[in-house]
mmCIF file of N, CA, C and O in Angstrom:
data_model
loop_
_atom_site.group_PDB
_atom_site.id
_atom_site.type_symbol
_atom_site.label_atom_id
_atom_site.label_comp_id
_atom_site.label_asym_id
_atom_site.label_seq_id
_atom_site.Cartn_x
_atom_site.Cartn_y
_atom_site.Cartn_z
ATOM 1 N N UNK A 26 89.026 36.163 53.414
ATOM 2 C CA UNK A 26 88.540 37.526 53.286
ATOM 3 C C UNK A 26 87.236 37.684 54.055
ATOM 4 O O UNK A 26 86.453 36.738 53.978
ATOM 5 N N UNK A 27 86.998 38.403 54.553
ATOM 6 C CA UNK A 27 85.815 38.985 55.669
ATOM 7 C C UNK A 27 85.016 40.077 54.720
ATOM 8 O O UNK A 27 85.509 40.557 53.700
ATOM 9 N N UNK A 28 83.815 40.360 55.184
ATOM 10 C CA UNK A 28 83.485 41.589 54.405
ATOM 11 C C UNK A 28 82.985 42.628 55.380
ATOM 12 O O UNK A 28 82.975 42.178 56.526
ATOM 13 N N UNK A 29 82.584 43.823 55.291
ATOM 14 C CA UNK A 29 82.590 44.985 56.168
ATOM 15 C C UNK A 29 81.858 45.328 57.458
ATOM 16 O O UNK A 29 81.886 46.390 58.080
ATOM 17 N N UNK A 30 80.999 43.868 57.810
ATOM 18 C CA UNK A 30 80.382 43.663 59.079
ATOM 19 C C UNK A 30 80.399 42.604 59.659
ATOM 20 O O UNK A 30 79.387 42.030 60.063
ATOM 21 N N UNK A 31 81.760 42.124 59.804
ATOM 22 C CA UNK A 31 82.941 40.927 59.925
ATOM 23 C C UNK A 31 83.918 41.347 60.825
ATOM 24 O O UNK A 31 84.616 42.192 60.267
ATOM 25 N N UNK A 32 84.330 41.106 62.127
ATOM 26 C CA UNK A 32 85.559 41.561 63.234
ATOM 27 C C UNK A 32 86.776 40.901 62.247
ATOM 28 O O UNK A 32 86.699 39.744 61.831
ATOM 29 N N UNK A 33 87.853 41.763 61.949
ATOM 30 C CA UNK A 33 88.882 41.246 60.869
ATOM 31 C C UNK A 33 88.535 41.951 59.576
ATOM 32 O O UNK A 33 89.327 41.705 58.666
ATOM 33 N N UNK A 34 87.179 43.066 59.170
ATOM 34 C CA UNK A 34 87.192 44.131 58.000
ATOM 35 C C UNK A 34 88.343 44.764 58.512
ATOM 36 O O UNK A 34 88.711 44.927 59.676
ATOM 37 N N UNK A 35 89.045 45.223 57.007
ATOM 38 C CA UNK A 35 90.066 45.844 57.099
ATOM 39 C C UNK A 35 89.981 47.098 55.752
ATOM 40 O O UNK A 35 90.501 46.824 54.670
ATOM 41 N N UNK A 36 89.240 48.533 55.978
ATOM 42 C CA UNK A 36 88.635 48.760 54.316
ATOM 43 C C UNK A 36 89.603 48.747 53.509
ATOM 44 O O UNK A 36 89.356 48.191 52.439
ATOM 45 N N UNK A 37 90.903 49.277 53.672
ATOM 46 C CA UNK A 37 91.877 49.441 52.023
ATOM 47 C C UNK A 37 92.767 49.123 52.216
ATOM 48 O O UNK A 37 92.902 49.060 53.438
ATOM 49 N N UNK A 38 94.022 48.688 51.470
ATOM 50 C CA UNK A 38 95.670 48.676 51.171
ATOM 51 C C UNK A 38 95.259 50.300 50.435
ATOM 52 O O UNK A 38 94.252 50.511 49.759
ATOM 53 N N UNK A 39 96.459 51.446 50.821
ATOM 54 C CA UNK A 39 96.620 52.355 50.615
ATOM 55 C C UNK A 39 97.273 52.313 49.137
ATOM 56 O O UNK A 39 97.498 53.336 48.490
ATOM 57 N N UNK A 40 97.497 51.253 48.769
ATOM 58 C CA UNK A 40 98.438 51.249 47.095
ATOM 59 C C UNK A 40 97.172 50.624 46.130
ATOM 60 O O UNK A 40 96.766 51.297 45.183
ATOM 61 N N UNK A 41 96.762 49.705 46.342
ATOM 62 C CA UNK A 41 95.863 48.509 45.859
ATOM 63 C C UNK A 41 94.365 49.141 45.599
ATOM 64 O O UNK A 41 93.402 48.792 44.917
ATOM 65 N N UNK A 42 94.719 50.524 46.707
ATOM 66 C CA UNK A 42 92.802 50.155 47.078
ATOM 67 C C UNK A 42 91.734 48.971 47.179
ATOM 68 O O UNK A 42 90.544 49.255 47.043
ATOM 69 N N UNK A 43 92.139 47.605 47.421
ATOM 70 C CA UNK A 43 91.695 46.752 47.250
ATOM 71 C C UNK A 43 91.119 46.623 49.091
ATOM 72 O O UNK A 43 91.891 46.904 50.008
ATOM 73 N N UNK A 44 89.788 46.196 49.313
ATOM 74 C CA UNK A 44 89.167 46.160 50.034
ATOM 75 C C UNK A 44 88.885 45.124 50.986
ATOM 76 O O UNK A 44 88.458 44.077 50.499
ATOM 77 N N UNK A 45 89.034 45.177 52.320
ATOM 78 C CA UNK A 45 89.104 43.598 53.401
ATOM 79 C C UNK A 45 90.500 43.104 52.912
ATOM 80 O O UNK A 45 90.683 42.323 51.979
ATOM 81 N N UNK A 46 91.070 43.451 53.379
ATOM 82 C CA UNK A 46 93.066 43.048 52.607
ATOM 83 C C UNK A 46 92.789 41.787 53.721
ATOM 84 O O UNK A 46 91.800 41.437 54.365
ATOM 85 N N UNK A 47 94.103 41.322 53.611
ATOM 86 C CA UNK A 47 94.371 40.264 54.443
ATOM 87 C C UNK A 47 95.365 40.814 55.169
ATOM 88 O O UNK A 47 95.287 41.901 55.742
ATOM 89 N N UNK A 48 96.667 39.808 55.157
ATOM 90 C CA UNK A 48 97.615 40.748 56.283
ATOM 91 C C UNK A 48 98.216 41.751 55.715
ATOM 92 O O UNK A 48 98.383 42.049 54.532
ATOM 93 N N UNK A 49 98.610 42.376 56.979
ATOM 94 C CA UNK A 49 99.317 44.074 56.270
ATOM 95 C C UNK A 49 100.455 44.331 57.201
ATOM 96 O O UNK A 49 100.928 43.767 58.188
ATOM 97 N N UNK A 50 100.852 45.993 56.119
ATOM 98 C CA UNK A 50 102.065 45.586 57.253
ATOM 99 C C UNK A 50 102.004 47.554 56.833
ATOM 100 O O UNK A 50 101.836 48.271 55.846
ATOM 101 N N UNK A 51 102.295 47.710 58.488
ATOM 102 C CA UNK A 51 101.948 49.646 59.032
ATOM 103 C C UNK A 51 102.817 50.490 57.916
ATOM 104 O O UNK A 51 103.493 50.072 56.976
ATOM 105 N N UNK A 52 102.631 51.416 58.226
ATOM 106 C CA UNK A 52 102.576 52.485 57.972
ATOM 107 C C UNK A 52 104.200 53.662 58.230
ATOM 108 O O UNK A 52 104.666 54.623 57.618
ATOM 109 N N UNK A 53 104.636 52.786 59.609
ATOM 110 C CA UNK A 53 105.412 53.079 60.367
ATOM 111 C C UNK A 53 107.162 53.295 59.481
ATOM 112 O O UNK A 53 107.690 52.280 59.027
ATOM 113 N N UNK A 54 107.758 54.439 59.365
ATOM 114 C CA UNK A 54 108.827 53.870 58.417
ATOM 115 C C UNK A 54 110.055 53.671 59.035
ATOM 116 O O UNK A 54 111.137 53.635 58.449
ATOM 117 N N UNK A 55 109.829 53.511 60.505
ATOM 118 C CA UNK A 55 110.941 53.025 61.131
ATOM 119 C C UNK A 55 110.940 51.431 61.212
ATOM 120 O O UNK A 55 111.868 50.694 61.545
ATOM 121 N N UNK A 56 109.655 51.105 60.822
ATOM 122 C CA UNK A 56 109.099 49.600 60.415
ATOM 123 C C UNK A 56 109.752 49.192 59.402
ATOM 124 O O UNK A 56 110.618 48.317 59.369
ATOM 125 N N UNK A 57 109.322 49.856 58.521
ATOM 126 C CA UNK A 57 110.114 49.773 57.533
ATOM 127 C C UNK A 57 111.534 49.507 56.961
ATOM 128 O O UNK A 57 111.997 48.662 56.194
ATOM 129 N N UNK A 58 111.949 50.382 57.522
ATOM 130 C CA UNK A 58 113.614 50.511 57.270
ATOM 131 C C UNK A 58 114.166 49.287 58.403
ATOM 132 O O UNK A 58 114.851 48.412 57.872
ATOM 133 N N UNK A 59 113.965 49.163 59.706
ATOM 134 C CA UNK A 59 114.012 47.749 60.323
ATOM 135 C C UNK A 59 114.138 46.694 59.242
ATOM 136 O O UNK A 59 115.213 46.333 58.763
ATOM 137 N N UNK A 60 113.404 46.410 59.032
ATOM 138 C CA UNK A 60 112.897 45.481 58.042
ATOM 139 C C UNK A 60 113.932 45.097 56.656
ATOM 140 O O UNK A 60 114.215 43.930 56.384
ATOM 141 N N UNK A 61 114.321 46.022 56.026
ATOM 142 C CA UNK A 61 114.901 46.780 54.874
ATOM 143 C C UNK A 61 113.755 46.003 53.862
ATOM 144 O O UNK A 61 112.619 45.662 54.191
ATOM 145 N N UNK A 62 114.393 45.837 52.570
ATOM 146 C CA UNK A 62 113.986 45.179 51.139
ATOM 147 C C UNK A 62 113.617 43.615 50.891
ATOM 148 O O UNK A 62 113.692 42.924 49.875
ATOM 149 N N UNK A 63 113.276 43.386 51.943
ATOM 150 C CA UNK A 63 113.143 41.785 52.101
ATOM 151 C C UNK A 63 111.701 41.615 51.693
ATOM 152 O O UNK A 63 110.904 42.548 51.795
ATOM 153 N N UNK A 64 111.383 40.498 51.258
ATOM 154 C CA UNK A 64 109.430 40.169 51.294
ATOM 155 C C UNK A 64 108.788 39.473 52.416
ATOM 156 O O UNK A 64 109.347 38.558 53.021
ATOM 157 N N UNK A 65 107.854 39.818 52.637
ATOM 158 C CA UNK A 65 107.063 39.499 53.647
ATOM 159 C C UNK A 65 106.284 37.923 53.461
ATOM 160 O O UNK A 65 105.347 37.763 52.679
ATOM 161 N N UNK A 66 106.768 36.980 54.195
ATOM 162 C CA UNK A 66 106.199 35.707 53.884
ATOM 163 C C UNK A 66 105.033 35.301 54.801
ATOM 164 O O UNK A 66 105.287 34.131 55.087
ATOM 165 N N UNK A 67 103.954 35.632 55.377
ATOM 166 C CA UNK A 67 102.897 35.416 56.222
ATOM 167 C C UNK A 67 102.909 33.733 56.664
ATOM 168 O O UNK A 67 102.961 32.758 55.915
ATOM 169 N N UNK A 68 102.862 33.768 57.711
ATOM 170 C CA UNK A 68 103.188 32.403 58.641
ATOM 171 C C UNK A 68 101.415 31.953 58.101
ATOM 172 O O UNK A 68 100.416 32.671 58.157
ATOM 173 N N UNK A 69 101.550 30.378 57.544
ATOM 174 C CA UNK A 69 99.858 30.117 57.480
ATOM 175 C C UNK A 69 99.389 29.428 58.724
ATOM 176 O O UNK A 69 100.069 28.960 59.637
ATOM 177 N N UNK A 70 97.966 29.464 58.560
ATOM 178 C CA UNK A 70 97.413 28.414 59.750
ATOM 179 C C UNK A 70 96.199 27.883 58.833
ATOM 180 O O UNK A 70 96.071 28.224 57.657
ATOM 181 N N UNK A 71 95.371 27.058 59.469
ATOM 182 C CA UNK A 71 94.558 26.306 59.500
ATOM 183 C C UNK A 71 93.230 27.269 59.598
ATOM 184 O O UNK A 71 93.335 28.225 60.366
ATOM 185 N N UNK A 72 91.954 27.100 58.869
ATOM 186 C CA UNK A 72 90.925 28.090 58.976
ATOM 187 C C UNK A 72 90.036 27.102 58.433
ATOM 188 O O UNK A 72 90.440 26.539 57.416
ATOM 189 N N UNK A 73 88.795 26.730 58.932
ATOM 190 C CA UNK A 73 88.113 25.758 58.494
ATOM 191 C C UNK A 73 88.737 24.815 57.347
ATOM 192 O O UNK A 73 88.419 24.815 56.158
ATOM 193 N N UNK A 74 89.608 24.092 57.923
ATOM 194 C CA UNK A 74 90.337 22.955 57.258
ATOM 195 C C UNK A 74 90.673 23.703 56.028
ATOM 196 O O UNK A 74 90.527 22.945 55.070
ATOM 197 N N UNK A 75 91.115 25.039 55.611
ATOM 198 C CA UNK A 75 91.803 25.652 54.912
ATOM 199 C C UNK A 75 93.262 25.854 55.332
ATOM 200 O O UNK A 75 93.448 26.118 56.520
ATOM 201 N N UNK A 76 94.536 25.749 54.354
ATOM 202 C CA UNK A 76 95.646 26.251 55.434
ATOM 203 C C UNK A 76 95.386 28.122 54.529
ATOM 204 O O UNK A 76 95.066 28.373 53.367
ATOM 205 N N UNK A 77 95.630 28.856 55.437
ATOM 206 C CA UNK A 77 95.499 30.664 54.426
ATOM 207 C C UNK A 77 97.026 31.251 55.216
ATOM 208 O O UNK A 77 97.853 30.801 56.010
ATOM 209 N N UNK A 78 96.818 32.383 54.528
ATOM 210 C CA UNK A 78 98.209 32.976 55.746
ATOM 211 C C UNK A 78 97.364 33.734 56.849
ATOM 212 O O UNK A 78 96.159 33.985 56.831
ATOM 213 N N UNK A 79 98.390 34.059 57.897
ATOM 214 C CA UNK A 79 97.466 33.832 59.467
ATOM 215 C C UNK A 79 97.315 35.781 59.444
ATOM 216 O O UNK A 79 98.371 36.340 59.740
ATOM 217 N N UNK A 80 96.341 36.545 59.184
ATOM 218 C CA UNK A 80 96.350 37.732 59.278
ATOM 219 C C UNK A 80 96.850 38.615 60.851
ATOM 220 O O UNK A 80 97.025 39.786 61.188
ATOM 221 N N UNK A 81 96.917 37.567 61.348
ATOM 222 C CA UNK A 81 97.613 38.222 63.132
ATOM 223 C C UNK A 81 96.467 39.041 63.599
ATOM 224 O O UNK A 81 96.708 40.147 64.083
ATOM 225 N N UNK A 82 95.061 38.551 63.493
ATOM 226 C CA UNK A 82 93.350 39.285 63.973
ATOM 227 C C UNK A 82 93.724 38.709 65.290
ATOM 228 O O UNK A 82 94.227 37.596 65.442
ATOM 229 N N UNK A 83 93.335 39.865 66.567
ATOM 230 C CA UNK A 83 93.588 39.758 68.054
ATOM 231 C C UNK A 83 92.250 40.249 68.420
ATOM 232 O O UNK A 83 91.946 40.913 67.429
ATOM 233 N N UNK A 84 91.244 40.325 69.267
ATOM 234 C CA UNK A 84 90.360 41.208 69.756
ATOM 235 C C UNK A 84 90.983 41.535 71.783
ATOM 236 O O UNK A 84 91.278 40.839 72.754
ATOM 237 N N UNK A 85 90.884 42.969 71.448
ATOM 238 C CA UNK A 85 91.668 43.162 72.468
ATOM 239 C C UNK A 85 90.657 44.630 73.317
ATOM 240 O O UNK A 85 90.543 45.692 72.706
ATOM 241 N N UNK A 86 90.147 44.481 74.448
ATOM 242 C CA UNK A 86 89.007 45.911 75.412
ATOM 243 C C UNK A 86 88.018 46.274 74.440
ATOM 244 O O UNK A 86 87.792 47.478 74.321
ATOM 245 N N UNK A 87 87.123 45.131 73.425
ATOM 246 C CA UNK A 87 86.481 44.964 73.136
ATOM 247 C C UNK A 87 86.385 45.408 71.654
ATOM 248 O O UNK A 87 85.332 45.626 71.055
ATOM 249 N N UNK A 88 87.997 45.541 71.006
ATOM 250 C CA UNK A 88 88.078 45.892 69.351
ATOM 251 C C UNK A 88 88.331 45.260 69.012
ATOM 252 O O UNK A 88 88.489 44.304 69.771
ATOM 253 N N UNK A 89 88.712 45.012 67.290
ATOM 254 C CA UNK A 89 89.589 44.058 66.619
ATOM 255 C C UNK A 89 90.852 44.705 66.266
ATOM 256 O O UNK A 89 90.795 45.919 66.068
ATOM 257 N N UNK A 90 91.655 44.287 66.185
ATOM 258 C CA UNK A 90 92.898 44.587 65.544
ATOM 259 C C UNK A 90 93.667 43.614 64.788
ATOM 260 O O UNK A 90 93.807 42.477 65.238
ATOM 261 N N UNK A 91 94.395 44.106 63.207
ATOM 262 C CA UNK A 91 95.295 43.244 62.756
ATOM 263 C C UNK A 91 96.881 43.549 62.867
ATOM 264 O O UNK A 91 97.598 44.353 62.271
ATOM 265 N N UNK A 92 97.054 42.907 63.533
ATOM 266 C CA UNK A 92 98.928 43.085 63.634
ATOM 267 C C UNK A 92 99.578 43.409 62.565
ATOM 268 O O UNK A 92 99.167 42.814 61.569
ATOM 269 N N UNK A 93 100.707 44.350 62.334
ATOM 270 C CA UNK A 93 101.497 44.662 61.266
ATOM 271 C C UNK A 93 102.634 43.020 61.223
ATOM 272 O O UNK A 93 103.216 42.656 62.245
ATOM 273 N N UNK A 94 102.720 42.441 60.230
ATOM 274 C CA UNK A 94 103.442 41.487 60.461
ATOM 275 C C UNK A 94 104.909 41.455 60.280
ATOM 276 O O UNK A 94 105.676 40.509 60.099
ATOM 277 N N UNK A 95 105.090 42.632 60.368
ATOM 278 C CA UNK A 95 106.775 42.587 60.934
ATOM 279 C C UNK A 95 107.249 43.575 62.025
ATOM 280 O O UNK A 95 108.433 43.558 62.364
ATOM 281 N N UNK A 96 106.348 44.461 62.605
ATOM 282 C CA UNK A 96 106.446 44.946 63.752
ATOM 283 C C UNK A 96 105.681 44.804 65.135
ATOM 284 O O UNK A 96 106.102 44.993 66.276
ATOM 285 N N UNK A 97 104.217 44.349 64.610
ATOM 286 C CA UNK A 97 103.636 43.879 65.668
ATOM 287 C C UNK A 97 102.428 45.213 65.662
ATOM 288 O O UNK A 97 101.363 45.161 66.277
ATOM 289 N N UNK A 98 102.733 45.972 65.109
ATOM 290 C CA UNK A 98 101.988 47.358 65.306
ATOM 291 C C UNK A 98 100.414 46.437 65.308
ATOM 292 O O UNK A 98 100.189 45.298 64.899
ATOM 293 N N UNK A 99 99.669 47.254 65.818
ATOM 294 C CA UNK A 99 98.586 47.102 66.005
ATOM 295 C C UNK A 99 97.258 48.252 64.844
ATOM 296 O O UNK A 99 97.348 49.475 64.733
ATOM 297 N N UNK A 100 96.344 47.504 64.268
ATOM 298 C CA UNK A 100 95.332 48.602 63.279
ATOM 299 C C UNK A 100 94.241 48.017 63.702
ATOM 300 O O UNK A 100 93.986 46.884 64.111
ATOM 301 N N UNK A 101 93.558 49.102 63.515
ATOM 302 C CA UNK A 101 91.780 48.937 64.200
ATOM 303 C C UNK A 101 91.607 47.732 62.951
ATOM 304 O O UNK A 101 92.342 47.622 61.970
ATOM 305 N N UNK A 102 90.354 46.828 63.312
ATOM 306 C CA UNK A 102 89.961 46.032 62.226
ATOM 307 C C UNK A 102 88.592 45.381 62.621
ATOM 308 O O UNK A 102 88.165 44.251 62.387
ATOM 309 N N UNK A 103 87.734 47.000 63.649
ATOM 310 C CA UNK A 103 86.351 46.360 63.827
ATOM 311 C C UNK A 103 85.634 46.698 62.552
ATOM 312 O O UNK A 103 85.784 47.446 61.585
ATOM 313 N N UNK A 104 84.508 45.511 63.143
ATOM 314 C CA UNK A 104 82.965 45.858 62.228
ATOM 315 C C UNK A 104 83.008 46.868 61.611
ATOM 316 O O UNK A 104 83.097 47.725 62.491
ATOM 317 N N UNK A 105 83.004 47.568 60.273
ATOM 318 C CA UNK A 105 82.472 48.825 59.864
ATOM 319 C C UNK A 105 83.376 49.824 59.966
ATOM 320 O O UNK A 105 82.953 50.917 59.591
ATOM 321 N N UNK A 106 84.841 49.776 60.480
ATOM 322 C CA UNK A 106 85.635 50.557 60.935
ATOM 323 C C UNK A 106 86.390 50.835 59.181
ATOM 324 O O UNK A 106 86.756 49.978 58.376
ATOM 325 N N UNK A 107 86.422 52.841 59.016
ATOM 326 C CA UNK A 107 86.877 53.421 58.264
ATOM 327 C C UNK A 107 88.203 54.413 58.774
ATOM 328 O O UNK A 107 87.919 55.139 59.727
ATOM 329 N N UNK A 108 89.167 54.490 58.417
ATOM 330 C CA UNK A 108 90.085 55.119 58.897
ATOM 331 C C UNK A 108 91.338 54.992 59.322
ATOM 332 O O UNK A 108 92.160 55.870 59.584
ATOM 333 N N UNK A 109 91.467 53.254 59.394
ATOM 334 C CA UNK A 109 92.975 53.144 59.661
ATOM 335 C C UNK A 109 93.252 52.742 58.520
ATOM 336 O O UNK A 109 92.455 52.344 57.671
ATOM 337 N N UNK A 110 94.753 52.853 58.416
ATOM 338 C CA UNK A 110 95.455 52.525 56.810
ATOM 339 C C UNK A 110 96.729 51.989 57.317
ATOM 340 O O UNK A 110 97.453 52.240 58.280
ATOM 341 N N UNK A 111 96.754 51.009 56.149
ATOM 342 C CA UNK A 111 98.001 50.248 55.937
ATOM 343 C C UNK A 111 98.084 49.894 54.743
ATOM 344 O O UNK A 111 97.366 50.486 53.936
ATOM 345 N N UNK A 112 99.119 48.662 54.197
ATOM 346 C CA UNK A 112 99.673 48.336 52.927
ATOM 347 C C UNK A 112 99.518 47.172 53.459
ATOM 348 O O UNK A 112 99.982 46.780 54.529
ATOM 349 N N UNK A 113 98.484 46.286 52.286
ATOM 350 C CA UNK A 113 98.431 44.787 51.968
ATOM 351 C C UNK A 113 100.060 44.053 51.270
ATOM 352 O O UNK A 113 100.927 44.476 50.506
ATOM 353 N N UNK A 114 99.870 42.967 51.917
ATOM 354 C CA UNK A 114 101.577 42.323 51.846
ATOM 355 C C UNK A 114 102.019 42.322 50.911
ATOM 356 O O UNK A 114 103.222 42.526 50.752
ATOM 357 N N UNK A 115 101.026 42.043 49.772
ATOM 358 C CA UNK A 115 101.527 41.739 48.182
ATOM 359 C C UNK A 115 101.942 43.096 47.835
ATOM 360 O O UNK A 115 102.938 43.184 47.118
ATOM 361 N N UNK A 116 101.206 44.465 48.314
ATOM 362 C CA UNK A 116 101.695 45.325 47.547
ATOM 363 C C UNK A 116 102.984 45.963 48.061
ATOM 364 O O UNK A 116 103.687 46.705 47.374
ATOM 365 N N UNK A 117 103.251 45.598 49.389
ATOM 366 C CA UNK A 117 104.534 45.715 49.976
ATOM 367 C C UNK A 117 105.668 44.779 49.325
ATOM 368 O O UNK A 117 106.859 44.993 49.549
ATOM 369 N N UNK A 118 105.322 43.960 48.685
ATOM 370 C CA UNK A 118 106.372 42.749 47.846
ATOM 371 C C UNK A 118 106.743 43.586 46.839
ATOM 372 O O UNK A 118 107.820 43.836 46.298
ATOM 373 N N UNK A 119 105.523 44.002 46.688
ATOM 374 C CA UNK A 119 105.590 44.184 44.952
ATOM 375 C C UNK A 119 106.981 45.409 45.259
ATOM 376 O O UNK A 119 108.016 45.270 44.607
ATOM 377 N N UNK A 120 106.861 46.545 46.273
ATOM 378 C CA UNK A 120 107.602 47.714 46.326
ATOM 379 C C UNK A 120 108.855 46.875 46.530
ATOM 380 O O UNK A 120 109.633 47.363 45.710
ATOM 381 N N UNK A 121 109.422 46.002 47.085
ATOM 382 C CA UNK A 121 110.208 45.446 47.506
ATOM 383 C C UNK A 121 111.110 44.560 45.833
ATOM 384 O O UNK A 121 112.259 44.473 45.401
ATOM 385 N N UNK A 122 110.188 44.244 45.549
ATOM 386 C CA UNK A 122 110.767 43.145 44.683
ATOM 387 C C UNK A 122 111.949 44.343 43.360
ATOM 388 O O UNK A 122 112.930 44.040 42.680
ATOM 389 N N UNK A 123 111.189 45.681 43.532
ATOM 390 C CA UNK A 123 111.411 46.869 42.557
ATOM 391 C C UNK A 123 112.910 47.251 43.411
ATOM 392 O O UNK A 123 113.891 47.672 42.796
ATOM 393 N N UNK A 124 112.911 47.091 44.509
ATOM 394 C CA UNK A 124 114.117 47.566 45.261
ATOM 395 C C UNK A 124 113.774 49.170 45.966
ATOM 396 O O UNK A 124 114.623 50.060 45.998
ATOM 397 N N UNK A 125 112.433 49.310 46.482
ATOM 398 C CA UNK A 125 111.587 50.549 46.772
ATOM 399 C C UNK A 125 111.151 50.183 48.203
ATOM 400 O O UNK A 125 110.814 49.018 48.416
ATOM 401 N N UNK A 126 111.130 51.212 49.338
ATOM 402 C CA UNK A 126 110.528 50.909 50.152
ATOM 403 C C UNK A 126 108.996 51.507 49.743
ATOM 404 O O UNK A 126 108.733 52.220 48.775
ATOM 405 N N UNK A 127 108.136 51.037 50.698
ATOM 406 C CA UNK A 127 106.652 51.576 50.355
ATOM 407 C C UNK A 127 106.337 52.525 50.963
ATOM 408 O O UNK A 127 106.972 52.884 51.955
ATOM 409 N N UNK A 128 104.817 53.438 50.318
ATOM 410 C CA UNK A 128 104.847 54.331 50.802
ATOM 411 C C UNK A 128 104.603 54.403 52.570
ATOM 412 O O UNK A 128 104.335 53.321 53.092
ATOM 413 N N UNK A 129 104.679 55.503 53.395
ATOM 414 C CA UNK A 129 104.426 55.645 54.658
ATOM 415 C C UNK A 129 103.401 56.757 55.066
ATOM 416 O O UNK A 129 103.334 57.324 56.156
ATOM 417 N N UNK A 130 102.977 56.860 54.468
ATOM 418 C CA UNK A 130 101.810 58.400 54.253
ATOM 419 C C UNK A 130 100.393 57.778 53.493
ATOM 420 O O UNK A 130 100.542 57.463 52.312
ATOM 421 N N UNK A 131 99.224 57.610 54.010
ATOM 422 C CA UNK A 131 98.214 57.486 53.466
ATOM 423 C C UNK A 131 97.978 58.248 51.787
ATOM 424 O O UNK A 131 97.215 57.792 50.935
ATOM 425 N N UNK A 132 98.506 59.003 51.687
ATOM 426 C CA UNK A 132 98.330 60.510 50.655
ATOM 427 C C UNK A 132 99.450 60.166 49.791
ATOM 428 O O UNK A 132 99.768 60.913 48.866
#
């Protein structure tokens, strides 16, 4: 977890409200439905001799971004950055495990 003046802040999961999420997955509901009812298992890596799951953080023409991890979509995830939204993985499980896709609308 990073905190809000950290390249890799991420402020909310749109379900969770829970703050600096880890990986996520868009917004997009053609993402979605691709995808169908399956759970999202995050590939881990290595992080100061930690293994964590790998949030897919890229810095790319001088931003951060975290990859949606089943489409690839791309979300802002600089320093201090308010405004992009997505759904943290767990709470995408959680919709999943119910037999629900998640929501696709910030609102």
């Amino acid at each position: 977890m990073s905190y809000q003046g950290n390249e890799g802040w991420f402020p909310e999961c749109i379900v969770c409200h829970c703050g600096s999420v880890g990986p996520i997955v868009c917004l997009d509901p053609t993402c979605h439905d691709a995808h169908g009812l399956r759970p999202v298992t995050p590939q881990k890596t290595y992080v100061a001799g930690d293994l964590q799951p790998d949030e897919r953080l890229i810095q790319e023409s001088s931003h951060w971004w975290k990859c949606c991890q089943l489409c690839d979509r791309r979300v802002q995830a600089d320093p201090g950055a308010f405004g992009p939204y997505a759904i943290c993985v767990e709470c995408f499980n959680r919709f999943v495990s119910r037999g629900e896709l998640p929501p696709n609308k910030p609102w």
